[in-house]
XYZ file of C-alpha atoms in Angstrom:
334
model
C -0.606 -14.265 -38.209
C -1.841 -11.399 -36.048
C -4.885 -9.172 -35.730
C -4.045 -5.448 -35.579
C -6.482 -3.483 -33.417
C -6.247 0.304 -33.604
C -7.732 2.045 -30.564
C -7.377 -1.265 -28.736
C -7.115 0.182 -25.231
C -10.329 2.181 -25.665
C -13.769 1.172 -24.470
C -14.992 -1.049 -27.314
C -11.483 -1.886 -28.493
C -10.379 -3.350 -25.156
C -13.452 -5.587 -24.897
C -12.850 -6.819 -28.443
C -9.181 -7.501 -27.678
C -10.307 -9.688 -24.757
C -12.630 -11.666 -27.050
C -9.887 -12.042 -29.696
C -7.340 -13.298 -27.160
C -9.841 -15.746 -25.690
C -10.576 -16.909 -29.244
C -6.871 -17.741 -29.575
C -5.684 -14.906 -31.819
C -2.386 -13.045 -31.510
C -3.274 -9.371 -31.060
C -1.302 -6.185 -31.714
C -2.695 -2.927 -30.342
C -2.016 0.553 -31.695
C -3.331 3.390 -29.511
C -2.143 6.918 -28.711
C -3.825 6.791 -25.257
C -5.610 10.106 -25.945
C -8.877 8.657 -24.666
C -7.726 5.578 -22.744
C -5.192 4.477 -20.133
C -2.153 2.193 -20.347
C -3.407 0.310 -17.251
C -6.065 -1.280 -19.497
C -3.320 -3.637 -20.706
C -2.902 -4.974 -17.158
C -6.656 -5.561 -16.933
C -6.660 -7.399 -20.277
C -3.845 -9.632 -19.005
C -5.687 -10.295 -15.738
C -8.827 -11.375 -17.636
C -7.150 -13.470 -20.346
C -3.714 -14.417 -18.922
C -2.321 -13.090 -22.197
C -0.502 -9.867 -23.067
C -1.115 -8.279 -26.483
C 1.748 -6.473 -28.183
C 1.278 -2.725 -27.683
C 2.520 0.331 -29.601
C 1.760 3.864 -28.457
C 1.161 5.362 -31.873
C -1.233 7.922 -33.311
C -2.608 6.467 -36.532
C -1.962 9.769 -38.273
C 1.756 8.829 -38.067
C 2.080 6.763 -41.228
C 5.759 5.906 -40.804
C 5.218 4.360 -37.381
C 2.256 2.351 -38.670
C 4.398 1.126 -41.547
C 7.032 -0.019 -39.047
C 4.431 -2.162 -37.233
C 3.486 -3.846 -40.519
C 7.156 -4.505 -41.275
C 7.676 -6.176 -37.888
C 4.558 -8.363 -37.869
C 2.649 -10.720 -40.144
C -0.799 -9.099 -39.999
C -3.868 -10.817 -41.456
C -6.722 -8.513 -40.396
C -7.089 -4.923 -39.174
C -9.921 -3.816 -36.892
C -10.129 -0.025 -36.755
C -11.547 1.477 -33.535
C -9.307 4.551 -33.560
C -11.106 7.859 -33.902
C -12.734 10.626 -31.912
C -16.309 9.759 -30.969
C -18.121 12.553 -29.074
C -21.092 13.961 -31.001
C -21.200 17.291 -29.135
C -17.453 17.850 -29.429
C -17.603 17.086 -33.154
C -20.163 19.889 -33.614
C -17.807 22.307 -31.843
C -14.589 21.030 -33.488
C -15.459 19.646 -36.934
C -12.005 20.089 -38.489
C -10.396 18.085 -35.688
C -12.841 15.225 -36.277
C -12.447 15.161 -40.052
C -8.654 15.398 -39.873
C -8.267 12.649 -37.274
C -10.988 10.167 -38.213
C -10.731 10.325 -42.002
C -7.001 11.075 -42.244
C -6.115 8.235 -39.883
C -8.318 5.740 -41.721
C -6.746 6.659 -45.072
C -3.244 6.267 -43.600
C -4.142 2.846 -42.301
C -5.678 1.687 -45.589
C -2.712 2.963 -47.619
C -0.254 1.013 -45.455
C -2.463 -2.081 -45.625
C -2.518 -1.784 -49.410
C 1.261 -1.416 -49.472
C 1.715 -4.650 -47.479
C -1.036 -6.610 -49.216
C -3.257 -6.857 -46.143
C -6.848 -6.722 -47.397
C -9.039 -7.816 -44.434
C -10.546 -4.743 -42.744
C -13.270 -4.411 -40.101
C -14.475 -0.850 -39.624
C -16.057 0.531 -36.477
C -18.904 2.586 -37.924
C -22.016 3.978 -36.306
C -25.786 4.247 -36.566
C -25.201 7.999 -36.891
C -24.615 7.404 -40.632
C -28.410 7.043 -40.960
C -28.938 10.614 -39.751
C -32.487 11.277 -38.592
C -34.101 8.059 -39.871
C -37.313 8.272 -41.859
C -38.432 4.849 -40.593
C -37.692 2.663 -37.591
C -36.503 0.034 -36.971
C -33.486 0.824 -39.140
C -32.226 -1.791 -41.595
C -28.974 -1.797 -43.568
C -30.984 -0.825 -46.668
C -32.083 2.487 -45.140
C -30.708 5.668 -46.678
C -27.384 6.919 -45.282
C -25.644 10.264 -45.524
C -28.165 12.610 -43.948
C -25.909 12.890 -40.923
C -26.665 15.465 -38.229
C -23.142 15.975 -36.822
C -19.492 15.866 -37.978
C -18.781 12.667 -36.023
C -21.471 10.844 -37.999
C -20.352 12.497 -41.227
C -16.781 11.288 -40.674
C -18.075 7.715 -40.298
C -20.221 8.083 -43.419
C -17.277 9.455 -45.426
C -15.016 6.578 -44.358
C -17.733 4.129 -45.399
C -17.831 5.843 -48.801
C -14.040 5.577 -49.075
C -14.239 1.852 -48.274
C -16.922 1.309 -50.938
C -14.841 3.187 -53.525
C -11.751 1.201 -52.512
C -13.590 -2.099 -52.939
C -15.024 -0.994 -56.295
C -11.488 -0.205 -57.479
C -10.065 -3.515 -56.246
C -12.493 -6.276 -55.294
C -9.792 -8.408 -53.712
C -10.416 -6.324 -50.585
C -12.393 -8.015 -47.829
C -14.238 -5.355 -45.825
C -16.829 -5.532 -43.078
C -18.547 -2.345 -41.901
C -20.226 -2.646 -38.502
C -22.728 0.075 -37.658
C -23.026 0.199 -33.878
C -26.005 1.457 -32.034
C -25.361 2.608 -28.400
C -22.705 0.557 -26.572
C -23.035 0.433 -22.775
C -22.061 -1.886 -19.928
C -18.694 -3.382 -19.017
C -16.898 -6.708 -18.791
C -18.410 -8.917 -16.100
C -15.046 -9.013 -14.293
C -15.383 -5.292 -13.532
C -11.819 -4.814 -14.808
C -12.546 -2.942 -18.049
C -15.387 -0.576 -18.885
C -16.197 3.026 -19.729
C -15.056 5.827 -17.441
C -14.291 8.981 -19.453
C -12.696 12.076 -17.950
C -14.879 15.074 -17.032
C -18.539 15.283 -18.038
C -19.295 12.277 -20.274
C -20.840 12.637 -23.721
C -22.707 9.334 -23.429
C -25.606 8.534 -21.135
C -24.490 5.505 -19.123
C -21.122 6.837 -17.880
C -22.900 10.108 -17.043
C -25.406 8.129 -14.949
C -22.659 6.207 -13.132
C -20.724 9.370 -12.306
C -23.848 10.937 -10.773
C -24.715 7.723 -8.914
C -21.275 7.541 -7.272
C -21.254 11.247 -6.365
C -18.516 12.255 -8.798
C -20.994 14.542 -10.578
C -23.912 16.266 -8.859
C -26.707 15.888 -11.387
C -27.426 14.291 -14.761
C -28.516 16.576 -17.590
C -31.259 15.002 -19.720
C -31.085 16.760 -23.082
C -34.682 17.499 -24.021
C -38.052 16.049 -22.986
C -40.069 17.349 -25.934
C -39.222 14.705 -28.543
C -42.033 12.705 -30.159
C -41.347 9.652 -27.997
C -43.119 7.712 -25.219
C -41.932 10.092 -22.476
C -40.457 12.962 -24.505
C -36.832 11.874 -24.064
C -34.626 10.411 -26.780
C -34.961 6.696 -27.564
C -31.889 4.610 -28.433
C -30.937 1.001 -29.034
C -28.489 0.219 -26.209
C -26.215 -2.780 -26.733
C -23.958 -4.424 -24.165
C -20.315 -3.862 -25.082
C -19.486 -7.563 -24.653
C -22.195 -8.494 -27.173
C -20.768 -5.838 -29.474
C -17.230 -7.214 -29.078
C -18.480 -10.691 -29.966
C -19.954 -9.208 -33.134
C -16.395 -8.437 -34.259
C -15.414 -12.077 -33.782
C -18.307 -13.076 -36.043
C -17.236 -10.439 -38.592
C -13.665 -11.792 -38.510
C -14.952 -15.333 -39.104
C -17.006 -14.029 -42.032
C -13.937 -12.461 -43.662
C -11.880 -15.620 -43.106
C -14.582 -17.665 -44.836
C -15.463 -15.373 -47.750
C -11.944 -14.201 -48.783
C -13.263 -11.051 -50.545
C -16.324 -8.808 -50.470
C -17.893 -5.792 -48.786
C -20.393 -6.447 -46.008
C -22.443 -4.091 -43.838
C -24.222 -4.996 -40.592
C -26.155 -3.152 -37.914
C -25.205 -4.277 -34.402
C -27.939 -3.583 -31.867
C -30.649 -5.351 -29.888
C -33.669 -4.188 -31.870
C -35.228 -2.632 -28.754
C -35.406 1.107 -28.072
C -35.217 2.552 -24.545
C -35.769 6.189 -23.603
C -33.348 8.142 -21.416
C -35.807 8.076 -18.513
C -36.278 4.303 -18.888
C -32.513 3.798 -18.649
C -32.350 5.945 -15.502
C -35.281 4.048 -13.972
C -33.738 0.647 -14.754
C -30.339 1.707 -13.409
C -31.862 2.897 -10.123
C -33.932 -0.271 -9.698
C -31.205 -2.794 -10.584
C -28.495 -1.158 -8.485
C -30.638 0.304 -5.693
C -29.108 3.775 -6.086
C -30.494 7.254 -6.688
C -29.668 9.214 -9.848
C -30.471 12.927 -9.650
C -31.338 14.443 -13.004
C -32.663 17.629 -14.561
C -34.205 18.377 -17.931
C -32.157 20.785 -20.074
C -32.337 21.968 -23.684
C -31.802 19.560 -26.538
C -28.196 18.944 -27.566
C -27.080 19.937 -31.089
C -26.921 16.966 -33.444
C -29.212 14.660 -31.446
C -32.249 12.917 -32.936
C -35.474 11.559 -31.394
C -35.498 7.818 -32.104
C -32.841 5.372 -33.270
C -33.054 1.592 -33.047
C -32.285 -1.235 -35.439
C -33.642 -4.377 -36.967
C -30.728 -6.788 -36.298
C -31.987 -9.635 -38.524
C -29.260 -9.355 -41.171
C -26.484 -9.884 -38.588
C -28.414 -12.869 -37.211
C -28.944 -14.432 -40.635
C -25.482 -13.824 -42.130
C -23.142 -13.635 -39.113
C -25.114 -15.865 -36.741
C -24.766 -13.050 -34.205
C -27.386 -11.877 -31.755
C -27.209 -9.652 -28.672
C -27.682 -11.852 -25.596
C -27.570 -9.340 -22.740
C -30.521 -7.182 -21.674
C -30.930 -3.746 -20.130
C -30.533 -5.065 -16.567
C -27.143 -6.625 -17.470
C -26.070 -3.328 -19.018
C -27.005 -1.326 -15.911
C -25.577 -3.847 -13.451
C -22.242 -4.309 -15.253
C -21.771 -0.551 -15.733
C -22.181 0.044 -11.989
C -20.035 -2.963 -11.070
C -17.153 -1.552 -13.124
C -17.378 1.862 -11.460
C -17.511 0.336 -7.972
C -14.587 -1.933 -8.798
C -12.448 1.027 -9.905
C -13.121 3.690 -7.298
């Protein structure tokens, strides 16, 4: 029996593949390499001494997905595939809805056809929109999303709930991530997007290593401790381990629909992240304050108690680990 990981050469996907292989699972990756590189497979092999089966497929191509299910005995699907840049989603909403929702429906239809009912979905804290209260729990209202990326995640969640209501033999776990940062301690896999990054930490690393001249801090007039946006940053390895716990939950329960926030429960401002990065790595990060970015909110951090109580999962790594591992990956891949 195999675990199918869509988007498995991407940032979070690749770290989760490493954890799955080290757990002893056979892993099949589907990825179109639109936001990742084939060389990630070599890094995964170097870390784990194992090579996952790989198919270069866009998950909008239903026939090719069907072929993978015909060739393999798949027990669980973990879906990381999907576009993920908030700013880009505001500029290109149709692209985000077509890819993220259309691909997820394709995947679920093929799973249904082959009787594969275990599904772990890579969702996001963006489904909470601009939260009325913090810290955010799983019981907080969803749907007041502030950008098409978040709306696509919310709509897929709704599809999954409707699917489970129609057939409760499905076994679904929705994981709402907060802000993944950091890299594998080996320095072999991490986050290094092309061009100007949409997320804070890779933007910081590109400025620190001279690839970009200056970091743009989007707004310093929010109602926060220093005026900059506050987020719950979680180390990507902790996040990957959350998927192992979710998989164990599905193996134990056999059917159900479960939702968990994955974060640390601590909020850091943009300026606090910059300050920590500079201190931990002894480097300078030039930055400037610019206008707020469309779709951004002031404060977003979670209460992670439900994941602790039901999954026995807790984030272990702190902000210094996140900053150190992010920089180590960049230096290791110059």
